[in-house]
PDB file of C-alpha atoms in Angstrom:
ATOM      1  CA  UNK A   1       0.000   0.000   0.000  1.00  0.00           C
ATOM      2  CA  UNK A   2       0.879   3.642   0.166  1.00  0.00           C
ATOM      3  CA  UNK A   3       1.518   5.744   3.228  1.00  0.00           C
ATOM      4  CA  UNK A   4       1.090   9.345   4.382  1.00  0.00           C
ATOM      5  CA  UNK A   5       4.266   9.243   6.474  1.00  0.00           C
ATOM      6  CA  UNK A   6       7.384   7.097   6.246  1.00  0.00           C
ATOM      7  CA  UNK A   7      10.303   7.384   8.674  1.00  0.00           C
ATOM      8  CA  UNK A   8      13.422   5.303   8.242  1.00  0.00           C
ATOM      9  CA  UNK A   9      16.827   4.793   9.788  1.00  0.00           C
ATOM     10  CA  UNK A  10      18.462   2.820   6.989  1.00  0.00           C
ATOM     11  CA  UNK A  11      22.028   1.525   7.157  1.00  0.00           C
ATOM     12  CA  UNK A  12      24.236   4.450   6.132  1.00  0.00           C
ATOM     13  CA  UNK A  13      27.805   3.929   7.282  1.00  0.00           C
ATOM     14  CA  UNK A  14      30.281   3.742   4.393  1.00  0.00           C
ATOM     15  CA  UNK A  15      32.046   0.371   4.370  1.00  0.00           C
ATOM     16  CA  UNK A  16      35.467   1.996   4.828  1.00  0.00           C
ATOM     17  CA  UNK A  17      34.286   3.690   8.047  1.00  0.00           C
ATOM     18  CA  UNK A  18      33.321   0.474   9.868  1.00  0.00           C
ATOM     19  CA  UNK A  19      36.807   0.019  11.282  1.00  0.00           C
ATOM     20  CA  UNK A  20      36.587   3.405  13.039  1.00  0.00           C
ATOM     21  CA  UNK A  21      33.343   2.597  14.866  1.00  0.00           C
ATOM     22  CA  UNK A  22      33.301   1.880  18.575  1.00  0.00           C
ATOM     23  CA  UNK A  23      33.654  -1.843  19.364  1.00  0.00           C
ATOM     24  CA  UNK A  24      30.308  -1.885  21.191  1.00  0.00           C
ATOM     25  CA  UNK A  25      28.634  -0.823  17.933  1.00  0.00           C
ATOM     26  CA  UNK A  26      30.545  -3.066  15.526  1.00  0.00           C
ATOM     27  CA  UNK A  27      30.374  -6.097  17.810  1.00  0.00           C
ATOM     28  CA  UNK A  28      26.699  -5.636  18.706  1.00  0.00           C
ATOM     29  CA  UNK A  29      24.769  -4.502  15.638  1.00  0.00           C
ATOM     30  CA  UNK A  30      24.435  -6.796  12.614  1.00  0.00           C
ATOM     31  CA  UNK A  31      26.736  -5.775   9.769  1.00  0.00           C
ATOM     32  CA  UNK A  32      23.787  -5.181   7.382  1.00  0.00           C
ATOM     33  CA  UNK A  33      22.163  -2.853   9.923  1.00  0.00           C
ATOM     34  CA  UNK A  34      25.239  -0.621   9.825  1.00  0.00           C
ATOM     35  CA  UNK A  35      26.385  -0.478   6.221  1.00  0.00           C
ATOM     36  CA  UNK A  36      25.006  -1.155   2.768  1.00  0.00           C
ATOM     37  CA  UNK A  37      28.637  -1.040   1.573  1.00  0.00           C
ATOM     38  CA  UNK A  38      30.561   1.411  -0.599  1.00  0.00           C
ATOM     39  CA  UNK A  39      29.519   5.038   0.056  1.00  0.00           C
ATOM     40  CA  UNK A  40      26.715   4.221   2.503  1.00  0.00           C
ATOM     41  CA  UNK A  41      23.990   5.566   0.213  1.00  0.00           C
ATOM     42  CA  UNK A  42      22.728   2.340  -1.396  1.00  0.00           C
ATOM     43  CA  UNK A  43      19.724   2.051   0.931  1.00  0.00           C
ATOM     44  CA  UNK A  44      18.714   5.648   0.150  1.00  0.00           C
ATOM     45  CA  UNK A  45      18.963   4.978  -3.568  1.00  0.00           C
ATOM     46  CA  UNK A  46      16.708   1.936  -3.160  1.00  0.00           C
ATOM     47  CA  UNK A  47      14.180   3.827  -1.011  1.00  0.00           C
ATOM     48  CA  UNK A  48      14.070   6.748  -3.446  1.00  0.00           C
ATOM     49  CA  UNK A  49      13.994   4.689  -6.657  1.00  0.00           C
ATOM     50  CA  UNK A  50      10.189   4.767  -6.861  1.00  0.00           C
ATOM     51  CA  UNK A  51       8.678   6.864  -4.068  1.00  0.00           C
ATOM     52  CA  UNK A  52       5.312   6.975  -5.835  1.00  0.00           C
ATOM     53  CA  UNK A  53       4.961   3.225  -5.313  1.00  0.00           C
ATOM     54  CA  UNK A  54       4.680   3.610  -1.531  1.00  0.00           C
ATOM     55  CA  UNK A  55       4.270   7.322  -0.660  1.00  0.00           C
ATOM     56  CA  UNK A  56       0.890   8.951  -1.246  1.00  0.00           C
ATOM     57  CA  UNK A  57       0.684  12.336  -2.956  1.00  0.00           C
ATOM     58  CA  UNK A  58       1.200  14.900  -0.204  1.00  0.00           C
ATOM     59  CA  UNK A  59       2.929  12.284   1.972  1.00  0.00           C
ATOM     60  CA  UNK A  60       6.089  12.950   3.965  1.00  0.00           C
ATOM     61  CA  UNK A  61       9.351  11.016   4.120  1.00  0.00           C
ATOM     62  CA  UNK A  62      11.953  11.367   6.866  1.00  0.00           C
ATOM     63  CA  UNK A  63      15.346   9.651   6.770  1.00  0.00           C
ATOM     64  CA  UNK A  64      18.163   9.574   9.280  1.00  0.00           C
ATOM     65  CA  UNK A  65      21.478  10.586   7.677  1.00  0.00           C
ATOM     66  CA  UNK A  66      25.032   9.657   8.358  1.00  0.00           C
ATOM     67  CA  UNK A  67      27.487  12.445   9.121  1.00  0.00           C
ATOM     68  CA  UNK A  68      28.233  14.344   5.925  1.00  0.00           C
ATOM     69  CA  UNK A  69      25.466  12.663   3.901  1.00  0.00           C
ATOM     70  CA  UNK A  70      22.554  15.118   4.183  1.00  0.00           C
ATOM     71  CA  UNK A  71      23.346  17.044   0.983  1.00  0.00           C
ATOM     72  CA  UNK A  72      23.696  13.829  -1.030  1.00  0.00           C
ATOM     73  CA  UNK A  73      20.407  12.500   0.346  1.00  0.00           C
ATOM     74  CA  UNK A  74      18.605  15.778  -0.390  1.00  0.00           C
ATOM     75  CA  UNK A  75      19.950  15.581  -3.958  1.00  0.00           C
ATOM     76  CA  UNK A  76      18.614  12.016  -4.284  1.00  0.00           C
ATOM     77  CA  UNK A  77      15.240  13.230  -2.999  1.00  0.00           C
ATOM     78  CA  UNK A  78      15.209  16.059  -5.541  1.00  0.00           C
ATOM     79  CA  UNK A  79      16.156  13.640  -8.333  1.00  0.00           C
ATOM     80  CA  UNK A  80      13.191  11.473  -7.273  1.00  0.00           C
ATOM     81  CA  UNK A  81      10.834  14.426  -7.829  1.00  0.00           C
ATOM     82  CA  UNK A  82      10.174  15.060  -4.148  1.00  0.00           C
ATOM     83  CA  UNK A  83       9.668  18.555  -2.757  1.00  0.00           C
ATOM     84  CA  UNK A  84       9.977  20.663   0.395  1.00  0.00           C
ATOM     85  CA  UNK A  85      13.444  19.261   1.024  1.00  0.00           C
ATOM     86  CA  UNK A  86      14.937  20.012   4.433  1.00  0.00           C
ATOM     87  CA  UNK A  87      17.838  18.824   6.552  1.00  0.00           C
ATOM     88  CA  UNK A  88      17.653  19.063  10.338  1.00  0.00           C
ATOM     89  CA  UNK A  89      20.546  19.103  12.764  1.00  0.00           C
ATOM     90  CA  UNK A  90      21.045  16.929  15.809  1.00  0.00           C
ATOM     91  CA  UNK A  91      21.850  18.464  19.200  1.00  0.00           C
ATOM     92  CA  UNK A  92      25.522  18.810  18.176  1.00  0.00           C
ATOM     93  CA  UNK A  93      24.562  20.899  15.147  1.00  0.00           C
ATOM     94  CA  UNK A  94      25.268  18.123  12.621  1.00  0.00           C
ATOM     95  CA  UNK A  95      22.683  17.560   9.842  1.00  0.00           C
ATOM     96  CA  UNK A  96      21.332  14.107  10.726  1.00  0.00           C
ATOM     97  CA  UNK A  97      17.836  13.945   9.247  1.00  0.00           C
ATOM     98  CA  UNK A  98      16.440  14.706   5.806  1.00  0.00           C
ATOM     99  CA  UNK A  99      12.768  15.327   5.162  1.00  0.00           C
ATOM    100  CA  UNK A 100      10.729  15.776   2.011  1.00  0.00           C
ATOM    101  CA  UNK A 101       7.214  15.649   0.731  1.00  0.00           C
ATOM    102  CA  UNK A 102       5.730  14.027  -2.357  1.00  0.00           C
ATOM    103  CA  UNK A 103       3.948  16.730  -4.369  1.00  0.00           C
ATOM    104  CA  UNK A 104       0.169  16.519  -4.522  1.00  0.00           C
ATOM    105  CA  UNK A 105       0.377  16.425  -8.306  1.00  0.00           C
ATOM    106  CA  UNK A 106       3.223  16.101 -10.796  1.00  0.00           C
ATOM    107  CA  UNK A 107       4.960  19.357 -11.611  1.00  0.00           C
TER     108      UNK A 107
END
C-alpha cells in the first residue's frame, strides 16, 4: 500500500568507516544494519527509486542521515521528484535527518 508518512533509519555507514566505529557498535549490531557497503547511500537509492509506489501524494518522508550525507540525500530526494526538502541538525549541530514531501500532483 501507500503511506502518508514514512520514517526510516536505513544503514548508512560507508564500508570503509566500519573500522573506526566503537567496538560496542561493531560487535553488537548486525553488519547489514550498519552499512550497505561502498559510500553508505545504497539504501537511500533503493528507497528513493520509486517513491510513488509507496508514498501517497502529499505524503512525507523522513530519513536519518550519516554524518556528511545530508546534501547527497537531499539531492537524491530532488532527483526522485520530491519537494519541500529540508535537513535538520542533531543536538551537536550536525545535519542528521532529511525530510521531504511528495507533491500533490506532478509538476
